[in-house]
């Protein structure tokens, strides 16, 4: 299970799942508290956009939104899988 309040664990989970699904990650600092993520497919199309909080323990609602927002790519409860 990924620690939902650990940015590095969430980031690593996204990167691992992206590689498994043939997606490329592009990260950009949106603010000092969050990063904007684009996931690109093999044809160069944006498969998903998401905001990833740098301090997820302070904003669990953003983690929930992130999980729901990437579920169409990674499956429901993708943060819960080992």
PDB file of C-alpha atoms in Angstrom:
ATOM      1  CA  UNK A   1       0.000   0.000   0.000  1.00  0.00           C
ATOM      2  CA  UNK A   2       1.279   3.462  -0.868  1.00  0.00           C
ATOM      3  CA  UNK A   3       1.466   5.935   1.990  1.00  0.00           C
ATOM      4  CA  UNK A   4      -1.137   8.507   0.977  1.00  0.00           C
ATOM      5  CA  UNK A   5       0.649  11.294   2.849  1.00  0.00           C
ATOM      6  CA  UNK A   6       4.064  10.680   1.217  1.00  0.00           C
ATOM      7  CA  UNK A   7       4.683  12.638  -2.002  1.00  0.00           C
ATOM      8  CA  UNK A   8       7.683  10.483  -2.986  1.00  0.00           C
ATOM      9  CA  UNK A   9       5.672   7.259  -2.629  1.00  0.00           C
ATOM     10  CA  UNK A  10       2.796   8.663  -4.692  1.00  0.00           C
ATOM     11  CA  UNK A  11       5.200   9.991  -7.334  1.00  0.00           C
ATOM     12  CA  UNK A  12       7.036   6.670  -7.545  1.00  0.00           C
ATOM     13  CA  UNK A  13       3.741   4.787  -7.858  1.00  0.00           C
ATOM     14  CA  UNK A  14       2.651   7.053 -10.727  1.00  0.00           C
ATOM     15  CA  UNK A  15       5.989   6.643 -12.492  1.00  0.00           C
ATOM     16  CA  UNK A  16       5.938   2.855 -12.091  1.00  0.00           C
ATOM     17  CA  UNK A  17       2.370   2.510 -13.342  1.00  0.00           C
ATOM     18  CA  UNK A  18       3.075   4.888 -16.217  1.00  0.00           C
ATOM     19  CA  UNK A  19       5.955   2.731 -17.420  1.00  0.00           C
ATOM     20  CA  UNK A  20       3.812  -0.388 -17.099  1.00  0.00           C
ATOM     21  CA  UNK A  21       1.091   1.226 -19.231  1.00  0.00           C
ATOM     22  CA  UNK A  22       3.481   2.673 -21.819  1.00  0.00           C
ATOM     23  CA  UNK A  23       2.993   6.283 -20.748  1.00  0.00           C
ATOM     24  CA  UNK A  24       5.543   9.053 -20.366  1.00  0.00           C
ATOM     25  CA  UNK A  25       5.424  11.447 -17.396  1.00  0.00           C
ATOM     26  CA  UNK A  26       6.121  15.165 -17.645  1.00  0.00           C
ATOM     27  CA  UNK A  27       6.249  17.058 -14.351  1.00  0.00           C
ATOM     28  CA  UNK A  28       6.135  20.814 -13.840  1.00  0.00           C
ATOM     29  CA  UNK A  29       6.146  22.843 -10.644  1.00  0.00           C
ATOM     30  CA  UNK A  30       2.840  24.653 -10.586  1.00  0.00           C
ATOM     31  CA  UNK A  31       3.275  26.183  -7.149  1.00  0.00           C
ATOM     32  CA  UNK A  32       5.506  25.543  -4.151  1.00  0.00           C
ATOM     33  CA  UNK A  33       2.864  23.122  -2.881  1.00  0.00           C
ATOM     34  CA  UNK A  34       1.942  21.079  -5.951  1.00  0.00           C
ATOM     35  CA  UNK A  35       3.171  19.704  -9.243  1.00  0.00           C
ATOM     36  CA  UNK A  36       1.314  19.494 -12.518  1.00  0.00           C
ATOM     37  CA  UNK A  37       1.565  16.133 -14.252  1.00  0.00           C
ATOM     38  CA  UNK A  38       0.969  15.276 -17.889  1.00  0.00           C
ATOM     39  CA  UNK A  39       0.885  11.655 -18.981  1.00  0.00           C
ATOM     40  CA  UNK A  40       1.585  11.088 -22.674  1.00  0.00           C
ATOM     41  CA  UNK A  41       0.721   7.968 -24.668  1.00  0.00           C
ATOM     42  CA  UNK A  42       2.952   6.345 -27.303  1.00  0.00           C
ATOM     43  CA  UNK A  43       1.396   8.441 -30.082  1.00  0.00           C
ATOM     44  CA  UNK A  44       2.278  11.693 -28.294  1.00  0.00           C
ATOM     45  CA  UNK A  45      -1.241  12.474 -27.086  1.00  0.00           C
ATOM     46  CA  UNK A  46      -1.993  13.624 -23.570  1.00  0.00           C
ATOM     47  CA  UNK A  47      -3.651  10.672 -21.832  1.00  0.00           C
ATOM     48  CA  UNK A  48      -4.203  12.505 -18.529  1.00  0.00           C
ATOM     49  CA  UNK A  49      -3.538  15.700 -16.617  1.00  0.00           C
ATOM     50  CA  UNK A  50      -3.347  15.835 -12.848  1.00  0.00           C
ATOM     51  CA  UNK A  51      -2.295  17.938  -9.892  1.00  0.00           C
ATOM     52  CA  UNK A  52      -0.033  16.100  -7.449  1.00  0.00           C
ATOM     53  CA  UNK A  53       0.288  17.738  -4.020  1.00  0.00           C
ATOM     54  CA  UNK A  54       3.819  18.016  -2.606  1.00  0.00           C
ATOM     55  CA  UNK A  55       2.393  17.839   0.922  1.00  0.00           C
ATOM     56  CA  UNK A  56      -0.392  15.270   0.539  1.00  0.00           C
ATOM     57  CA  UNK A  57      -0.851  14.859   4.291  1.00  0.00           C
ATOM     58  CA  UNK A  58      -2.084  18.447   4.443  1.00  0.00           C
ATOM     59  CA  UNK A  59      -4.512  18.065   1.515  1.00  0.00           C
ATOM     60  CA  UNK A  60      -5.988  14.551   1.510  1.00  0.00           C
ATOM     61  CA  UNK A  61      -8.865  15.759  -0.693  1.00  0.00           C
ATOM     62  CA  UNK A  62      -6.309  16.444  -3.458  1.00  0.00           C
ATOM     63  CA  UNK A  63      -4.959  12.908  -3.099  1.00  0.00           C
ATOM     64  CA  UNK A  64      -8.506  11.544  -3.417  1.00  0.00           C
ATOM     65  CA  UNK A  65      -9.032  13.698  -6.511  1.00  0.00           C
ATOM     66  CA  UNK A  66      -5.734  12.493  -7.976  1.00  0.00           C
ATOM     67  CA  UNK A  67      -6.695   8.874  -7.387  1.00  0.00           C
ATOM     68  CA  UNK A  68     -10.073   9.353  -9.072  1.00  0.00           C
ATOM     69  CA  UNK A  69      -8.535  11.370 -11.897  1.00  0.00           C
ATOM     70  CA  UNK A  70      -6.059   8.662 -12.892  1.00  0.00           C
ATOM     71  CA  UNK A  71      -8.378   5.696 -12.313  1.00  0.00           C
ATOM     72  CA  UNK A  72      -9.294   5.552 -16.005  1.00  0.00           C
ATOM     73  CA  UNK A  73      -5.637   4.761 -16.767  1.00  0.00           C
ATOM     74  CA  UNK A  74      -4.461   2.779 -13.760  1.00  0.00           C
ATOM     75  CA  UNK A  75      -7.681   1.241 -12.424  1.00  0.00           C
ATOM     76  CA  UNK A  76      -9.725   1.966  -9.327  1.00  0.00           C
ATOM     77  CA  UNK A  77      -7.771   2.180  -6.079  1.00  0.00           C
ATOM     78  CA  UNK A  78      -4.429   2.303  -7.892  1.00  0.00           C
ATOM     79  CA  UNK A  79      -2.885   3.894  -4.809  1.00  0.00           C
ATOM     80  CA  UNK A  80      -3.954   0.919  -2.700  1.00  0.00           C
ATOM     81  CA  UNK A  81      -2.104  -1.702  -4.748  1.00  0.00           C
ATOM     82  CA  UNK A  82       1.387  -2.788  -3.695  1.00  0.00           C
TER      83      UNK A  82
END
